Short mmCIF file of C-alpha atoms in Angstrom, two decimals:
data_model
loop_
_atom_site.label_atom_id
_atom_site.label_comp_id
_atom_site.label_asym_id
_atom_site.label_seq_id
_atom_site.Cartn_x
_atom_site.Cartn_y
_atom_site.Cartn_z
CA MET A 12 -101.66 0.13 -33.61
CA LYS A 13 -99.55 -2.44 -34.31
CA PHE A 14 -95.20 -2.43 -35.50
CA LYS A 15 -93.82 -5.28 -36.92
CA PHE A 16 -90.20 -6.86 -35.81
CA LYS A 17 -87.88 -7.26 -38.80
CA LYS A 18 -86.11 -10.61 -37.37
CA SER A 19 -81.65 -10.55 -37.09
CA SER A 20 -79.49 -10.43 -39.80
CA GLY A 21 -76.94 -12.69 -38.18
CA LEU A 22 -76.13 -15.78 -38.14
CA PRO A 23 -76.84 -18.45 -35.95
CA ALA A 24 -73.91 -18.99 -34.04
CA ASP A 25 -73.95 -22.65 -34.88
CA SER A 26 -73.92 -22.21 -38.87
CA PRO A 27 -70.02 -22.44 -40.34
CA ARG A 28 -70.10 -19.33 -41.76
CA PHE A 29 -70.44 -18.17 -38.60
CA ALA A 30 -66.99 -20.02 -37.81
CA ILE A 31 -65.24 -19.48 -40.55
CA GLU A 32 -65.73 -15.42 -39.63
CA ALA A 33 -64.74 -16.44 -36.13
CA GLY A 34 -61.35 -17.99 -37.23
CA ALA A 35 -60.27 -15.38 -39.37
CA ARG A 36 -60.69 -13.14 -37.38
CA ARG A 37 -58.72 -14.51 -35.19
CA ALA A 38 -55.65 -14.72 -37.35
CA GLU A 39 -56.78 -11.32 -38.63
CA ALA A 40 -55.51 -10.93 -35.10
CA GLY A 41 -52.48 -12.85 -34.37
CA GLN A 42 -50.82 -11.86 -37.60
CA VAL A 43 -51.09 -7.79 -35.63
CA SER A 44 -50.15 -9.07 -32.77
CA LYS A 45 -47.03 -11.45 -35.12
CA LEU A 46 -46.83 -7.41 -36.68
CA LEU A 47 -46.37 -5.72 -32.81
CA LEU A 48 -44.32 -7.74 -32.14
CA VAL A 49 -41.50 -7.90 -34.97
CA LEU A 50 -41.59 -4.20 -34.99
CA ALA A 51 -40.91 -3.93 -31.74
CA ILE A 52 -37.20 -6.29 -32.08
CA ILE A 53 -36.62 -4.16 -35.22
CA VAL A 54 -36.20 -1.69 -32.31
CA LEU A 55 -34.79 -2.63 -29.82
CA VAL A 56 -32.48 -3.78 -32.49
CA ALA A 57 -31.77 -0.73 -33.83
CA VAL A 58 -31.65 1.15 -30.55
CA VAL A 59 -28.81 -0.80 -29.75
CA ILE A 60 -26.49 -0.83 -32.70
CA THR A 61 -27.22 2.70 -32.54
CA TYR A 62 -25.78 3.10 -28.60
CA LEU A 63 -23.08 0.56 -30.10
CA VAL A 64 -22.37 2.83 -33.02
CA MET A 65 -22.01 6.06 -30.58
CA ARG A 66 -20.25 4.26 -27.48
CA MET A 67 -17.77 2.97 -30.46
CA ALA A 68 -17.11 6.63 -32.65
CA THR A 69 -16.40 9.02 -29.03
CA PRO A 70 -13.28 9.65 -28.25
CA PRO A 71 -11.86 7.28 -25.37
CA PRO A 72 -11.10 9.98 -22.53
CA LYS A 73 -7.45 11.26 -22.70
CA PRO A 74 -4.56 9.83 -19.52
CA ASN A 75 -4.50 12.44 -17.12
CA PRO A 76 -1.08 14.92 -17.65
CA ASN A 77 -0.62 15.16 -14.18
CA PRO A 78 -1.59 12.03 -12.16
CA GLU A 79 -2.04 12.70 -8.47
CA PRO A 80 1.10 10.88 -6.43
CA THR A 81 0.48 7.50 -5.25
CA GLU A 82 1.28 7.96 -1.90
CA LEU A 83 3.21 5.36 -0.37
CA GLN A 84 2.82 4.06 3.03
CA PRO A 85 5.21 3.88 6.57
CA VAL A 86 7.54 1.10 6.59
CA TYR A 87 8.51 -0.21 9.89
CA SER A 88 9.89 -3.49 9.36
CA GLN A 89 11.94 -5.10 6.41
CA THR A 90 13.93 -9.07 6.18
CA LEU A 91 16.94 -9.42 5.28
CA GLY A 92 17.96 -12.94 4.98
CA ASN A 93 16.75 -14.44 7.44
CA ILE A 94 16.65 -11.41 9.86
CA GLY A 95 14.14 -8.93 10.81
CA PHE A 96 14.84 -6.07 11.69
CA THR A 97 10.85 -3.70 13.20
CA PHE A 98 11.21 -0.02 14.41
CA ARG A 99 11.58 0.78 18.62
CA SER A 100 11.73 3.97 18.79
CA THR A 101 13.42 7.41 17.86
CA ILE A 102 14.11 10.19 20.21
CA ASP A 103 14.65 13.68 19.03
CA MET A 104 17.30 15.04 21.85
CA GLY A 105 17.27 18.89 21.33
CA ASN A 106 20.44 20.73 20.58
CA VAL A 107 23.15 19.59 23.85
CA LEU A 108 23.18 16.28 24.65
CA ARG A 109 23.82 16.88 29.07
CA ALA A 110 26.34 15.26 30.75
CA GLN A 111 24.16 14.68 33.98
CA ASP A 112 22.58 12.90 30.55
CA SER A 113 24.54 10.40 30.11
CA LEU A 114 24.77 6.35 31.18
CA SER A 115 28.38 6.11 31.81
CA SER A 116 29.39 6.94 35.26
CA THR A 117 32.41 8.76 34.37
CA GLY A 118 33.25 12.14 36.03
CA TRP A 119 34.91 14.26 33.22
CA GLN A 120 31.41 14.08 30.75
CA LYS A 121 30.69 17.56 30.05
CA ASP A 122 27.96 18.78 27.41
CA LEU A 123 28.39 17.86 23.11
CA ALA A 124 25.70 21.15 21.58
CA THR A 125 25.72 20.79 18.45
CA THR A 126 23.68 23.95 16.79
CA GLU A 127 21.17 21.63 14.75
CA ARG A 128 19.95 17.94 16.81
CA PHE A 129 21.01 15.48 17.89
CA ILE A 130 18.20 12.46 16.97
CA LYS A 131 18.13 8.75 18.88
CA VAL A 132 17.62 5.70 16.99
CA THR A 133 16.46 2.55 18.01
CA ILE A 134 15.63 -0.95 15.93
CA GLY A 135 15.33 -4.40 16.77
CA ALA A 136 16.98 -7.46 14.49
CA GLN A 137 16.10 -10.84 15.06
CA ASN A 138 17.41 -13.78 13.55
CA GLN A 139 13.54 -15.83 11.84
CA GLY A 140 16.30 -19.05 10.86
CA LYS A 141 17.34 -22.02 12.27
CA GLU A 142 21.23 -21.53 13.09
CA ASN A 143 23.34 -19.08 14.92
CA ILE A 144 23.40 -15.63 12.85
CA GLN A 145 27.24 -14.40 13.52
CA GLU A 146 28.91 -11.58 15.12
CA ARG A 147 29.16 -8.15 12.46
CA SER A 148 27.00 -9.50 10.00
CA TRP A 149 24.55 -6.59 10.73
CA ASP A 150 23.92 -3.19 11.10
CA ILE A 151 22.13 0.19 10.87
CA GLY A 152 23.41 2.95 9.05
CA ASN A 153 22.58 6.15 7.94
CA ILE A 154 19.64 8.05 8.55
CA VAL A 155 18.57 9.26 5.16
CA ASP A 156 15.94 12.36 4.92
CA SER A 157 12.90 13.00 2.36
CA GLU A 158 15.64 15.44 0.21
CA GLY A 159 17.83 12.90 -0.57
CA ARG A 160 19.84 14.20 2.25
CA ILE A 161 23.28 11.04 4.84
CA TYR A 162 23.63 11.48 7.79
CA GLU A 163 25.37 9.21 10.01
CA PRO A 164 25.54 7.68 13.43
CA LEU A 165 27.74 9.45 16.29
CA GLU A 166 30.84 7.32 16.50
CA GLY A 167 33.66 7.07 19.42
CA TYR A 168 34.10 7.51 22.48
CA THR A 169 32.47 11.65 22.44
CA ILE A 170 28.98 10.36 21.71
CA SER A 171 29.13 6.41 23.41
CA PRO A 172 28.44 8.48 27.45
CA TRP A 173 24.61 8.25 25.92
CA LEU A 174 24.22 5.39 24.24
CA PRO A 175 23.81 2.37 26.07
CA GLU A 176 26.61 0.10 27.89
CA ASN A 177 24.27 -3.31 26.30
CA ASN A 178 23.86 -2.37 23.47
CA GLY A 179 23.55 -4.99 20.96
CA CYS A 180 24.40 -3.15 16.95
CA GLN A 181 26.59 -6.36 15.22
CA ALA A 182 25.73 -8.71 17.93
CA LEU A 183 25.33 -12.50 17.29
CA LEU A 184 21.49 -13.17 16.30
CA LYS A 185 19.95 -17.07 18.23
CA PRO A 186 17.77 -18.62 15.92
CA ALA A 187 13.42 -17.53 17.55
CA PHE A 188 15.76 -15.55 20.20
CA GLU A 189 14.17 -11.66 22.05
CA PRO A 190 15.13 -9.29 19.69
CA VAL A 191 18.54 -7.54 20.00
CA LEU A 192 18.45 -3.28 20.39
CA CYS A 193 20.10 -1.48 18.37
CA THR A 194 21.45 1.87 19.54
CA LYS A 195 23.09 5.35 17.76
CA ILE A 196 22.78 8.30 17.65
CA TYR A 197 22.77 10.96 14.57
CA GLU A 198 23.67 14.88 14.18
CA VAL A 199 20.19 16.27 11.88
CA SER A 200 19.10 18.66 10.12
CA LYS A 201 15.75 20.84 12.03
CA LYS A 202 14.21 21.57 8.65
CA SER A 203 14.22 17.38 7.74
CA THR A 204 11.58 15.26 7.54
CA GLY A 205 10.94 12.31 6.46
CA LEU A 206 13.44 10.26 7.65
CA LYS A 207 14.32 7.07 6.91
CA VAL A 208 17.16 4.94 8.60
CA ASN A 209 18.87 1.89 6.17
CA VAL A 210 19.61 -1.87 7.79
CA ILE A 211 22.34 -3.58 6.59
CA ALA A 212 23.09 -6.67 6.37
CA GLY A 213 26.15 -9.28 4.77
CA LYS A 214 25.10 -11.44 1.88
CA ASP A 215 23.69 -14.55 2.88
CA ASN A 216 23.42 -12.90 6.49
CA LEU A 217 27.65 -13.87 6.57
CA ALA A 218 29.92 -11.82 8.58
CA ASN A 219 32.65 -12.26 6.04
CA ASN A 220 30.76 -10.34 3.02
CA PHE A 221 29.47 -7.79 5.38
CA SER A 222 32.57 -6.89 5.37
CA SER A 223 33.99 -6.61 2.12
CA ASP A 224 30.85 -4.42 1.55
CA LYS A 225 29.03 -7.33 -0.04
CA VAL A 226 25.49 -5.83 1.84
CA ASP A 227 22.34 -6.92 1.33
CA THR A 228 20.33 -3.14 2.51
CA ALA A 229 16.53 -2.08 3.17
CA LEU A 230 15.26 0.81 4.38
CA ILE A 231 12.68 1.63 7.78
CA ASP A 232 10.81 4.62 8.25
CA LEU A 233 11.10 6.48 11.71
CA ILE A 234 8.51 7.58 13.88
CA LEU A 235 9.91 11.12 15.97
CA LYS A 236 8.44 11.75 18.76
#
């Protein structure tokens, strides 16, 4: 039994017609790729436009009606003109200043008492300029608490026994010398917290301005022990 085989109807690879058909298929595939790329770009642009429109349509966030207060950092040094003031110490001396703890050698001294408490403050003052700063050009002033209550320093012979004999308040300040220490004692409420002390200097560091109340002032935080 004999079988008959049909000849293939395909075109030879080297025939002109085969080359034309192959080129047509490649061109068609290229057009499909370009179409897909164009569609992808259109979709991307549409997504971007949609995002921008939605973002523009979204109302901005409302400000917080009750913003948290900014916590202020304590300040332990201040500069007024050429005078640099620095915190040195604050001591809670209780409600009684004992005669035996006085710094003077007088034998008549008696205890000094209060219903509240005595606070002893020491601040350093240094001349950061190039010329002497004369006496009575600077000082430390009142204590202020967190509620704005003001406490003046105790003065006179009743408190002087508990102050250093070489107390440097308002003293001459020479350029670049070690800070001069100024110590004062205050009678302060037991309820007071957040204590600060005023430092004072005559404008332009001049004694004449200090005596005429033409002064610069600043506050220094106190660390109470």
